[in-house]
Structure formats: structure tokens, C-alpha cells
mmCIF file of N, CA and C in Angstrom:
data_model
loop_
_atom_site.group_PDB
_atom_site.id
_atom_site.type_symbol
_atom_site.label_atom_id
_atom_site.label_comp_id
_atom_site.label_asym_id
_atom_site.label_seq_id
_atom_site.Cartn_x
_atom_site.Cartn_y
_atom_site.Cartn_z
ATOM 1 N N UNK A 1 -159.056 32.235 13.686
ATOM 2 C CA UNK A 1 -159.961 33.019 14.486
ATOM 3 C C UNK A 1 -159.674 34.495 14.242
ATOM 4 N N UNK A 2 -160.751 35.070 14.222
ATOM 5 C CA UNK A 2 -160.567 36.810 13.763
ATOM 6 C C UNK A 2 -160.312 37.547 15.168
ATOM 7 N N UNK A 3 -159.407 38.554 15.287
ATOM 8 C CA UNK A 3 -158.789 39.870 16.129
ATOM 9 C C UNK A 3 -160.033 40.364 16.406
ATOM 10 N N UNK A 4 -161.160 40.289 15.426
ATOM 11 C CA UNK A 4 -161.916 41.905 15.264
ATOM 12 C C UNK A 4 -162.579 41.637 16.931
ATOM 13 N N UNK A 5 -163.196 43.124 17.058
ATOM 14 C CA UNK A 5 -164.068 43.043 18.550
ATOM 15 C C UNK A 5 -165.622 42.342 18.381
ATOM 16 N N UNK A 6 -165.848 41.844 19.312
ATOM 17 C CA UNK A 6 -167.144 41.492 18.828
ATOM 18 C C UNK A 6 -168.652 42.332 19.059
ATOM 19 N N UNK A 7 -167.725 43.459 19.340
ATOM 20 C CA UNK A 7 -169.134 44.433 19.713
ATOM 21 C C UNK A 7 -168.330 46.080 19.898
ATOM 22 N N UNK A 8 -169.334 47.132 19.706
ATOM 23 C CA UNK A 8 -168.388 48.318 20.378
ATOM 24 C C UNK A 8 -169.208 48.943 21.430
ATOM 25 N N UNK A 9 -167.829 49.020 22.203
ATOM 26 C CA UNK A 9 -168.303 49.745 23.485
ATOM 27 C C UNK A 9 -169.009 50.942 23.557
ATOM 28 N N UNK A 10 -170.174 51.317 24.672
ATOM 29 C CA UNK A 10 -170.579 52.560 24.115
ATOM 30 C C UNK A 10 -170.237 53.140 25.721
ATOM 31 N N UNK A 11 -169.675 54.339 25.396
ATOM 32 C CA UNK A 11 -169.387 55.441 26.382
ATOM 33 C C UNK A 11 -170.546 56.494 26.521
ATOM 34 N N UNK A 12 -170.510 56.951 27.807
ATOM 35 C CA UNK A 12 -170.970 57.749 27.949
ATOM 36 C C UNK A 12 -171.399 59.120 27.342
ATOM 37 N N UNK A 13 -170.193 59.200 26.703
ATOM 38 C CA UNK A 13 -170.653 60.659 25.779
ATOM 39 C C UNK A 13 -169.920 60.158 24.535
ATOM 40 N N UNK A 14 -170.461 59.146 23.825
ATOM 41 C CA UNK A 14 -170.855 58.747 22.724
ATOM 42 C C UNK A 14 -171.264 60.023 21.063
ATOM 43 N N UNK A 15 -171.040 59.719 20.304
ATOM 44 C CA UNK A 15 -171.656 60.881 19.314
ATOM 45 C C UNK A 15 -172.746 59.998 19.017
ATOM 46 N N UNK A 16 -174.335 60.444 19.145
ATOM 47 C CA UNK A 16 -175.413 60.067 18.752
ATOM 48 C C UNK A 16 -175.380 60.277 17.223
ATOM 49 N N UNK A 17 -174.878 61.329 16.540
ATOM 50 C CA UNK A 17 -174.533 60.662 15.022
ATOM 51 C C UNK A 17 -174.167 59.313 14.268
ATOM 52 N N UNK A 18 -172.827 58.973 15.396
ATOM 53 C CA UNK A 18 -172.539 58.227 15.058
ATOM 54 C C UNK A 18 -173.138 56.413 15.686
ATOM 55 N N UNK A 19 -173.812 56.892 16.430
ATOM 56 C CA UNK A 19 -174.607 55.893 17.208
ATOM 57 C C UNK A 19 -175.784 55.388 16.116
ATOM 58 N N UNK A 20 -176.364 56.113 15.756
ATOM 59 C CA UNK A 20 -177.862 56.125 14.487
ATOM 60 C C UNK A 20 -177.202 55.551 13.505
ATOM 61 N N UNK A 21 -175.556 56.239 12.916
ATOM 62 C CA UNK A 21 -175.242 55.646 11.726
ATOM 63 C C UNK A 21 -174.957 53.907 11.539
ATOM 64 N N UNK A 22 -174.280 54.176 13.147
ATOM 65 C CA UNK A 22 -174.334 52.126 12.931
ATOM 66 C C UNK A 22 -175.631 51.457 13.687
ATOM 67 N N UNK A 23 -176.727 51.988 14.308
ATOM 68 C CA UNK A 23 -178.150 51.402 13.971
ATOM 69 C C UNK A 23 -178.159 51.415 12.997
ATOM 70 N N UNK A 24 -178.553 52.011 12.254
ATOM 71 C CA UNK A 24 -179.062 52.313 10.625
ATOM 72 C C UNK A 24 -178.646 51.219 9.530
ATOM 73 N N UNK A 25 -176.754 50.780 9.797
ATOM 74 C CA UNK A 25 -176.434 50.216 9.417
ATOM 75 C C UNK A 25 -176.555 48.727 9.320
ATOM 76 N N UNK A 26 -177.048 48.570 10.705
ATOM 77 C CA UNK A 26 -176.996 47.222 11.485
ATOM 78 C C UNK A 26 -178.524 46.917 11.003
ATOM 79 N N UNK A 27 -179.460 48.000 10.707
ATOM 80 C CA UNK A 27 -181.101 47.316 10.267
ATOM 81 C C UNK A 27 -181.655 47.466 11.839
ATOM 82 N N UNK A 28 -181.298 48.098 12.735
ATOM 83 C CA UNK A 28 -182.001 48.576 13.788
ATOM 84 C C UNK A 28 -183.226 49.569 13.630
ATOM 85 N N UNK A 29 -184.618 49.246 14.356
ATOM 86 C CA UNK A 29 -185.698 50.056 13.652
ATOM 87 C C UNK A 29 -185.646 50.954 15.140
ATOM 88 N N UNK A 30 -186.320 52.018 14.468
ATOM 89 C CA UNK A 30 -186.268 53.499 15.234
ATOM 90 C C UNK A 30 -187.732 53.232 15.634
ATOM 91 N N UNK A 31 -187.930 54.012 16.835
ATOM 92 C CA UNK A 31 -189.617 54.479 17.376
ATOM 93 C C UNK A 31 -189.882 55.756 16.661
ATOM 94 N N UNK A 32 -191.257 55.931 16.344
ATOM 95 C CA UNK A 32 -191.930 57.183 16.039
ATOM 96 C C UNK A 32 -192.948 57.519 16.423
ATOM 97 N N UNK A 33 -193.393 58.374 17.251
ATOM 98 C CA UNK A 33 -194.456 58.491 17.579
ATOM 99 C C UNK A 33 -195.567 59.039 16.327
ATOM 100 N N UNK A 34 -197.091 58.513 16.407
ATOM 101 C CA UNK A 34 -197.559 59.432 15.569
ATOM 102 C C UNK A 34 -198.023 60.427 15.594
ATOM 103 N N UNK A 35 -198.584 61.169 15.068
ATOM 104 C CA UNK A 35 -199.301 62.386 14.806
ATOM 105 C C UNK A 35 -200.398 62.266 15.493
ATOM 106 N N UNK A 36 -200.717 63.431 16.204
ATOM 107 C CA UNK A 36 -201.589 63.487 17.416
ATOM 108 C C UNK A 36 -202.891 63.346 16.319
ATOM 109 N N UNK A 37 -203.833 62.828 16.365
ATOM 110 C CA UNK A 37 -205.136 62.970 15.535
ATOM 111 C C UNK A 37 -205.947 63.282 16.623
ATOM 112 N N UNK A 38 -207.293 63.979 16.082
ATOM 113 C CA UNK A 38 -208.646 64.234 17.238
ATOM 114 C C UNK A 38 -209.406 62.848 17.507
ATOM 115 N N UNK A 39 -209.863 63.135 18.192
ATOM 116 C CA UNK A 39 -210.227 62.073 18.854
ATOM 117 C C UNK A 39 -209.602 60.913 19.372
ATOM 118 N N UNK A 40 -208.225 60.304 19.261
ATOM 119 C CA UNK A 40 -207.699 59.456 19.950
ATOM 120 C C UNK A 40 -207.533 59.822 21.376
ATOM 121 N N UNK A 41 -207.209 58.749 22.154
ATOM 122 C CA UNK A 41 -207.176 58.749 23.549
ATOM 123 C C UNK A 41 -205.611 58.849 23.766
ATOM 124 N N UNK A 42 -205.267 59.230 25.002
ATOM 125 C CA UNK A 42 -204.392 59.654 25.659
ATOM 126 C C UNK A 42 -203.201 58.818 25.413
ATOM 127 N N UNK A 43 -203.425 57.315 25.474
ATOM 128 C CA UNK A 43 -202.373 56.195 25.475
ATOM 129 C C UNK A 43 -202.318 56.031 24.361
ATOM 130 N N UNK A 44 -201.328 56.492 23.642
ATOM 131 C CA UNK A 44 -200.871 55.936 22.487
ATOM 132 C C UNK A 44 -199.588 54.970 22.253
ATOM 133 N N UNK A 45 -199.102 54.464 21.353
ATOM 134 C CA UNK A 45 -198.619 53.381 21.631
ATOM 135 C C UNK A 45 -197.240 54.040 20.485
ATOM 136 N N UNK A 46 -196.042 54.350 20.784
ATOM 137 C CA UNK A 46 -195.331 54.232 19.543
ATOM 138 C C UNK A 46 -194.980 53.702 18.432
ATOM 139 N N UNK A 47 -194.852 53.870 17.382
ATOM 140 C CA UNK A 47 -194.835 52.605 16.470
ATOM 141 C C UNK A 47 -193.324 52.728 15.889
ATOM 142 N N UNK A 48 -193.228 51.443 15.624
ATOM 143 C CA UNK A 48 -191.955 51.309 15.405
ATOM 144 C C UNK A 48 -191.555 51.197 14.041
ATOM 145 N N UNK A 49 -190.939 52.087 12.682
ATOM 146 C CA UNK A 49 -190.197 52.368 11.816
ATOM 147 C C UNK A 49 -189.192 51.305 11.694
ATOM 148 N N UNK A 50 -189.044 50.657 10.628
ATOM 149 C CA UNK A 50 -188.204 50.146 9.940
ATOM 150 C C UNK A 50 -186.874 50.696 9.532
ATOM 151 N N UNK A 51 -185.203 50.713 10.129
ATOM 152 C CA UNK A 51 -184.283 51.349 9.663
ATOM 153 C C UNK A 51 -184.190 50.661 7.890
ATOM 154 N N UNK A 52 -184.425 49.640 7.642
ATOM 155 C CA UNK A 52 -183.875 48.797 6.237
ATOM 156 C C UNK A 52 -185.395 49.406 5.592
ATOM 157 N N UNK A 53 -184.641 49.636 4.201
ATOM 158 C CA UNK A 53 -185.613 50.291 3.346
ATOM 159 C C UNK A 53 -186.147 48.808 2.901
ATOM 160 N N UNK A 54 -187.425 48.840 2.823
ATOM 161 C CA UNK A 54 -188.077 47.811 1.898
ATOM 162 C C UNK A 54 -187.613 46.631 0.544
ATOM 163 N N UNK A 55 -187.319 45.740 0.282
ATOM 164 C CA UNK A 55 -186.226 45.094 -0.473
ATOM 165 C C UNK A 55 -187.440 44.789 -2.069
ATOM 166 N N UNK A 56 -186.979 44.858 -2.802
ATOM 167 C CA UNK A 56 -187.748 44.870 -3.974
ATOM 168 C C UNK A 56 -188.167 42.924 -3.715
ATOM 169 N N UNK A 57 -189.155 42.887 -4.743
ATOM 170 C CA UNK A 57 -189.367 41.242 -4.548
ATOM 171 C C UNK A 57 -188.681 40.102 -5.313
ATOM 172 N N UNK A 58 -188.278 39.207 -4.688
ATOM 173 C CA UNK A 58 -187.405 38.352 -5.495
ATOM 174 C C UNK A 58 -187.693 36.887 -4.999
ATOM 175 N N UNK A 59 -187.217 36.651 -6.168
ATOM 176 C CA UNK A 59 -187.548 35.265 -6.249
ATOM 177 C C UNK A 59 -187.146 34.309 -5.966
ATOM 178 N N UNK A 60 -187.822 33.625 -5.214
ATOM 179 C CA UNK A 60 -187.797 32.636 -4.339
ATOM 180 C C UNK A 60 -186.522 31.582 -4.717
ATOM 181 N N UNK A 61 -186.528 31.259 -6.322
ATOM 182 C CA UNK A 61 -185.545 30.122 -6.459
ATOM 183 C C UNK A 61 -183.950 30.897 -6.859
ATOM 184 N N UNK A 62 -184.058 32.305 -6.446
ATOM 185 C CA UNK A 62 -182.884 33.215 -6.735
ATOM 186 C C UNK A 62 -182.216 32.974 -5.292
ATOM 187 N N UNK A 63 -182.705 33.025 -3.981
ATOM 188 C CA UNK A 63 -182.109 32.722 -2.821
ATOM 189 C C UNK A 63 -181.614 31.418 -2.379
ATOM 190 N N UNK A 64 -180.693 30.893 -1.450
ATOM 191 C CA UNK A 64 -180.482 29.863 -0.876
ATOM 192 C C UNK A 64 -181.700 29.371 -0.214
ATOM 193 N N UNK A 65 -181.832 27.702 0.374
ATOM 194 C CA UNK A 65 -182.485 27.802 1.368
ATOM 195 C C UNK A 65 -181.958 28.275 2.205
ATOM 196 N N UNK A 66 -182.585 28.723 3.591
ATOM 197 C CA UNK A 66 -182.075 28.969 4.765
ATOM 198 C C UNK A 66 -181.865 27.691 5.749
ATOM 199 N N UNK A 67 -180.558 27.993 6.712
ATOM 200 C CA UNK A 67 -180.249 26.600 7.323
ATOM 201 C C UNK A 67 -180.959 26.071 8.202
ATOM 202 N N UNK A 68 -181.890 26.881 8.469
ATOM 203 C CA UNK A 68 -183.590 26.326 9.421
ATOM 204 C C UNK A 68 -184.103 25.067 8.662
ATOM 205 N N UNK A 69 -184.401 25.421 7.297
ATOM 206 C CA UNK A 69 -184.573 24.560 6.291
ATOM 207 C C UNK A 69 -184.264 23.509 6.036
ATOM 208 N N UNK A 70 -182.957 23.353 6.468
ATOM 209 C CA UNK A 70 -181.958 22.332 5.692
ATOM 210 C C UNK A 70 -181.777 21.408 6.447
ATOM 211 N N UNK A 71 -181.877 20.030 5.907
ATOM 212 C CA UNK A 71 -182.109 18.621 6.717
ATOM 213 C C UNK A 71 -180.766 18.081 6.750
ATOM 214 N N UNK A 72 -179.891 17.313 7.681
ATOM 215 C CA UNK A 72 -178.437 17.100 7.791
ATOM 216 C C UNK A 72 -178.710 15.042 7.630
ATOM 217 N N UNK A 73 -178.123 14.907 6.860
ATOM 218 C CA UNK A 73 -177.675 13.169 6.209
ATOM 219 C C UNK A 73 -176.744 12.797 6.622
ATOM 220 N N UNK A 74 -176.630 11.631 7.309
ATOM 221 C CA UNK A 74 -175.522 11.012 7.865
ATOM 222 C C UNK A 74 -175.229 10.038 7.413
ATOM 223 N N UNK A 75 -174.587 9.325 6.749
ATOM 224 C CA UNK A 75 -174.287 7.770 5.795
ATOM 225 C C UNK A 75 -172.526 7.489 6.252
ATOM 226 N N UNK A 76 -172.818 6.125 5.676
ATOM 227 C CA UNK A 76 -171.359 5.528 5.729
ATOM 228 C C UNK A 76 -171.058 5.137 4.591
ATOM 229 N N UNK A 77 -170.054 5.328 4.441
ATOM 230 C CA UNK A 77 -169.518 5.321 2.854
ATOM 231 C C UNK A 77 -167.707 4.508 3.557
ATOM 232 N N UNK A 78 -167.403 3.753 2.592
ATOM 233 C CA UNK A 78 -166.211 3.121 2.281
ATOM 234 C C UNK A 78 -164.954 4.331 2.557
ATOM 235 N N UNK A 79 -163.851 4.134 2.896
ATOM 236 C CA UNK A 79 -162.903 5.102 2.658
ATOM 237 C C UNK A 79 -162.163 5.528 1.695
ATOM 238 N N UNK A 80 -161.913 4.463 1.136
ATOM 239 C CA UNK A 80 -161.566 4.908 -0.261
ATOM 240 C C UNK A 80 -162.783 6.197 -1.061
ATOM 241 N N UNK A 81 -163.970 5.517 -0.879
ATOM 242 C CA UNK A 81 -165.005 6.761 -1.662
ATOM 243 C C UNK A 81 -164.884 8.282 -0.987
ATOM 244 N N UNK A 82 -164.313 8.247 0.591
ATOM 245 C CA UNK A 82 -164.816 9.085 1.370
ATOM 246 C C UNK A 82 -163.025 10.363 0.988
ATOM 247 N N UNK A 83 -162.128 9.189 0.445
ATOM 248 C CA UNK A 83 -160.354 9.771 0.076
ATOM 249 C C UNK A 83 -161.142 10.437 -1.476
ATOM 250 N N UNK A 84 -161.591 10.131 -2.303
ATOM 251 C CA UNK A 84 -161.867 10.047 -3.424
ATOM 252 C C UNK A 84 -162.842 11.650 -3.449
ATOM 253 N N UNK A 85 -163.905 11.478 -2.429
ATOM 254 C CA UNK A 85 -164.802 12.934 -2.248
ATOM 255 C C UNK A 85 -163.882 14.218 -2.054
ATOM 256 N N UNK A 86 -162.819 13.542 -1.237
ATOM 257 C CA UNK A 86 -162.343 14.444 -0.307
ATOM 258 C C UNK A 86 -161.330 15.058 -1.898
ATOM 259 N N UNK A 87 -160.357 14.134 -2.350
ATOM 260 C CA UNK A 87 -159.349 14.385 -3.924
ATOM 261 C C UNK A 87 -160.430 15.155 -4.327
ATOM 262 N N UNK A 88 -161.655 14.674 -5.162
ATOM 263 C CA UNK A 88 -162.686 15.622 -6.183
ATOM 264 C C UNK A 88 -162.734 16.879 -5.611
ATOM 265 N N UNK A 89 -163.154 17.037 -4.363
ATOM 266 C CA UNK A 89 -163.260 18.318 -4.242
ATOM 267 C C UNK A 89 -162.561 19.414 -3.605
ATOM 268 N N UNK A 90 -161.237 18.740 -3.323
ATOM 269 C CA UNK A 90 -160.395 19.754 -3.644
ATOM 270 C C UNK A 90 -159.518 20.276 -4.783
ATOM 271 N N UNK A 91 -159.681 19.718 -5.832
ATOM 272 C CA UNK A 91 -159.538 19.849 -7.226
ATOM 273 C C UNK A 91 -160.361 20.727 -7.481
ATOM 274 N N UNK A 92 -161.655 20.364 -7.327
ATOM 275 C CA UNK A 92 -163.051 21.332 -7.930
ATOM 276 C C UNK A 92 -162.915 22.581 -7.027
ATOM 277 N N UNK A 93 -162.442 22.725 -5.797
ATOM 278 C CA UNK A 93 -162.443 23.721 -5.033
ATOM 279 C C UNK A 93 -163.534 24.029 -4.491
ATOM 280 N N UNK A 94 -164.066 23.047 -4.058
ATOM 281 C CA UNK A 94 -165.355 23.278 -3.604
ATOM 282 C C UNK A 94 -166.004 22.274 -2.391
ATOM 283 N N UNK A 95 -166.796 21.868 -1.917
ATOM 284 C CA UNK A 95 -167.049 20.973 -0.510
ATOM 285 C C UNK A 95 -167.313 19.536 -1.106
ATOM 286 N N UNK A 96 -167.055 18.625 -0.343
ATOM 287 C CA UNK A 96 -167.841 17.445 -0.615
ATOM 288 C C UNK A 96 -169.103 17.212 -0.635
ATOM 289 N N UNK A 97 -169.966 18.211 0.407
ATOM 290 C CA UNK A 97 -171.506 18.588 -0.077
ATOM 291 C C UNK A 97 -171.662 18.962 -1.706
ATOM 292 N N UNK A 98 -170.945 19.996 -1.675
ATOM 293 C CA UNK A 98 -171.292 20.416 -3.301
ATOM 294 C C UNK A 98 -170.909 19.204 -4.263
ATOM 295 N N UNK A 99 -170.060 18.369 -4.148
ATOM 296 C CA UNK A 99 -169.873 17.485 -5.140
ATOM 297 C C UNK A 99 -170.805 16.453 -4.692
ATOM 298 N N UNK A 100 -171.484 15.467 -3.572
ATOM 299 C CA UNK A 100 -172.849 15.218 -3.618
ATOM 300 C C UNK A 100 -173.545 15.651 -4.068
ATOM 301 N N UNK A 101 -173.747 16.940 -4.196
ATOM 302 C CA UNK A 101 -175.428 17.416 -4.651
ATOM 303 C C UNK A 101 -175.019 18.333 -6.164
ATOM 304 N N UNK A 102 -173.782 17.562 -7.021
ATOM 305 C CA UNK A 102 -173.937 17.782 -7.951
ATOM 306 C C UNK A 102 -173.742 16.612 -8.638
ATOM 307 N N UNK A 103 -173.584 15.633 -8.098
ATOM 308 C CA UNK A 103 -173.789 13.919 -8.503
ATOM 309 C C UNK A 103 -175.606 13.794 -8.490
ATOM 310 N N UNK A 104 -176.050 13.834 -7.475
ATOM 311 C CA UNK A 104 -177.408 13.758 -7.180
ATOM 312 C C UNK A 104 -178.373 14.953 -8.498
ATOM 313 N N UNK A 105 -177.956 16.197 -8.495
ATOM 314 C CA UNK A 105 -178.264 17.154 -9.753
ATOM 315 C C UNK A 105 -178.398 16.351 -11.301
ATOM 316 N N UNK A 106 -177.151 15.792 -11.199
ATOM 317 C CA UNK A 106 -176.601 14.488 -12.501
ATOM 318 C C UNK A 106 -177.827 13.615 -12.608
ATOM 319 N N UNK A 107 -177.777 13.031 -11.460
ATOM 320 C CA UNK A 107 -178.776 11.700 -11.557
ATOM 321 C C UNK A 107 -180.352 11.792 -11.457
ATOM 322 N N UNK A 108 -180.786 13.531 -11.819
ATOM 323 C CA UNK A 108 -181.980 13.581 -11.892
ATOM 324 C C UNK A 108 -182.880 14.129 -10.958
ATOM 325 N N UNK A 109 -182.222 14.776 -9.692
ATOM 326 C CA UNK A 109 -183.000 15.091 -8.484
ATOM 327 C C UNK A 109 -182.970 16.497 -8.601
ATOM 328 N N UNK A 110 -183.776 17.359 -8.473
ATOM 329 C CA UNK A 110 -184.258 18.831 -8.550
ATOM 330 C C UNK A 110 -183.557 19.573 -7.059
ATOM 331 N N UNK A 111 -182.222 19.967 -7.619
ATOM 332 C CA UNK A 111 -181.778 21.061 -6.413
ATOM 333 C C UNK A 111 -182.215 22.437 -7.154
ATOM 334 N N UNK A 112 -182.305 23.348 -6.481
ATOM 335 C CA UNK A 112 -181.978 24.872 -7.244
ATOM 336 C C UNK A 112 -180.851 25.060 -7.148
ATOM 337 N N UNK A 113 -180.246 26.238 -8.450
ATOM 338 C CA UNK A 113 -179.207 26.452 -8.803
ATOM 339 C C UNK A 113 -178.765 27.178 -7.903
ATOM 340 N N UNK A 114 -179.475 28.204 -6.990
ATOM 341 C CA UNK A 114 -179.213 28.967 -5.325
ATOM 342 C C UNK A 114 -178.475 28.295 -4.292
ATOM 343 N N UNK A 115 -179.497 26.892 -4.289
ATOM 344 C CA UNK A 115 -178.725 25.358 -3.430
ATOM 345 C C UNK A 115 -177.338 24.879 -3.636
ATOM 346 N N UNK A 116 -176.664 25.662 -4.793
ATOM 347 C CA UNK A 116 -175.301 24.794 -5.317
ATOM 348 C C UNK A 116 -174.523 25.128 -5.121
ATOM 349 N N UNK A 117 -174.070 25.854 -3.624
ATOM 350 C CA UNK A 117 -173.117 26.425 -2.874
ATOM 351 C C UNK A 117 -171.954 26.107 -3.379
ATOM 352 N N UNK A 118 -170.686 26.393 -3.848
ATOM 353 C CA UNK A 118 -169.721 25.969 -3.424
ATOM 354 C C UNK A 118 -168.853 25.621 -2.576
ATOM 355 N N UNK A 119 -169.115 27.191 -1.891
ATOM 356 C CA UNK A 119 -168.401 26.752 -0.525
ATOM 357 C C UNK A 119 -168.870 27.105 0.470
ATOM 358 N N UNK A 120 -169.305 26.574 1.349
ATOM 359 C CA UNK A 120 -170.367 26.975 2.270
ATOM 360 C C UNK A 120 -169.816 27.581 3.293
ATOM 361 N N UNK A 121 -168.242 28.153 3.157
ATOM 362 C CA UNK A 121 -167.831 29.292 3.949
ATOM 363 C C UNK A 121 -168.050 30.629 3.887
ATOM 364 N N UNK A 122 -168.213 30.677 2.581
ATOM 365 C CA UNK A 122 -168.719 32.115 1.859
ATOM 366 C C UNK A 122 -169.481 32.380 2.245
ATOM 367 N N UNK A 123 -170.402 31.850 2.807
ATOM 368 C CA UNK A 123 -171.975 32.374 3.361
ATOM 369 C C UNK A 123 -171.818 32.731 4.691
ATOM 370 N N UNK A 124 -171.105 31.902 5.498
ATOM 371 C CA UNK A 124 -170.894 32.188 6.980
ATOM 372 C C UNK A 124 -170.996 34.123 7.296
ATOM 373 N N UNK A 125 -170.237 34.828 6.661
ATOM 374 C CA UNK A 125 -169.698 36.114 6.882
ATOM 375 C C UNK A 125 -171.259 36.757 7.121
ATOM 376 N N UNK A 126 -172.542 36.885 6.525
ATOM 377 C CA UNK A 126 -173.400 37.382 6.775
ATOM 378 C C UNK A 126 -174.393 37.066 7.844
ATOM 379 N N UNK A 127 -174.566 36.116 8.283
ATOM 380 C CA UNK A 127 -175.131 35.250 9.020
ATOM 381 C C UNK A 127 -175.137 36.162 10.722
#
């Protein structure tokens, strides 16, 4: 389990520099009001600015799925097979998922190469 805090406190007299810099950081979007134009009416509505700059476009089979996505399999398997998953992939250094779904890859079934996690701890940190 990690020390770190899970949030920072904000004080009262805070540096708003440094307040924006970790919005900014975090992908928090800012309000802007717009530009008064003629003829609009009184109630205007602020609009809200994007802190994250726009991400170039990429391709779809370059990303993971996301775990919204992802359907969970439950089977029974022998113990010996289940000692045997467990030996392979800690040799390979990698999950017993990943060594399923690189048996299944083997035998002809279409994962993407994005899908072929190794270790599906690595991903946790962004999440």
C-alpha cells in the first residue's frame, strides 16, 4: 500500500499559481466567458475551455480496450493445469491472463496486439 496522500489540502491562502498549475495538470477545464457580441441577451451562459490540449488521432487498434469493455470468464480447470499457468507465467513474467490470450492468439482467435498486456499492473497507475 502507498504512503502517498490521496489528495492535497487546500488552505486558505493557497497560491492560485500554484492551484491552476495542478488543475492544468490534472485536465481540469477552466470557465470563459465570451465576448460580449451585439445583439445577444443579457443571460449568457459561460462556456467551458478544455485544460488538455486536443490529442492528435489515433488509432483505434494502437489503444487497449477499456475495462468497461472487457468481459470477465470464469472456468474450472484441473490443478495441475491451474500449478502449470501459474509455473508459465511466472517464468514468462507475465499474468496467467496474458498466457491465455496468447494460447488463444496461437490457436487462431483475433486479439489486438494493444490487448496483450503483460502485466496488467502496469496499467493500474493511470487509471
Amino acid at each position: 500500500m502507498s504512503d502517498r496522500k490521496p489528495f492535497i489540502a487546500v488552505d486558505a491562502d493557497i497560491d492560485d499559481a500554484r492551484l491552476e498549475g495542478l488543475a492544468q495538470r490534472k485536465g481540469v477545464g477552466t470557465l470563459m466567458k465570451p465576448a460580449n457580441e451585439p445583439g445577444e441577451g443579457a443571460k449568457q451562459q459561460p462556456r467551458v475551455q478544455s485544460a488538455a490540449k486536443p490529442e492528435p488521432a489515433v488509432d483505434p487498434d494502437t489503444i487497449p480496450t477499456p475495462r468497461t469493455q472487457m468481459q470477465s470468464v470464469k472456468i474450472e480447470i484441473p490443478d495441475y493445469l491451474y500449478t502449470e499457468l501459474r509455473i508459465r507465467s511466472a517464468h514468462r513474467r507475465t499474468t496467467i491472463k496474458h498466457v491465455i490470450m496468447h494460447s488463444l492468439k496461437l490457436e487462431g482467435f483475433e486479439i489486438r496486439e494493444a490487448d496483450m498486456i503483460e502485466d496488467g499492473r502496469r496499467d493500474r497507475g493511470g487509471e
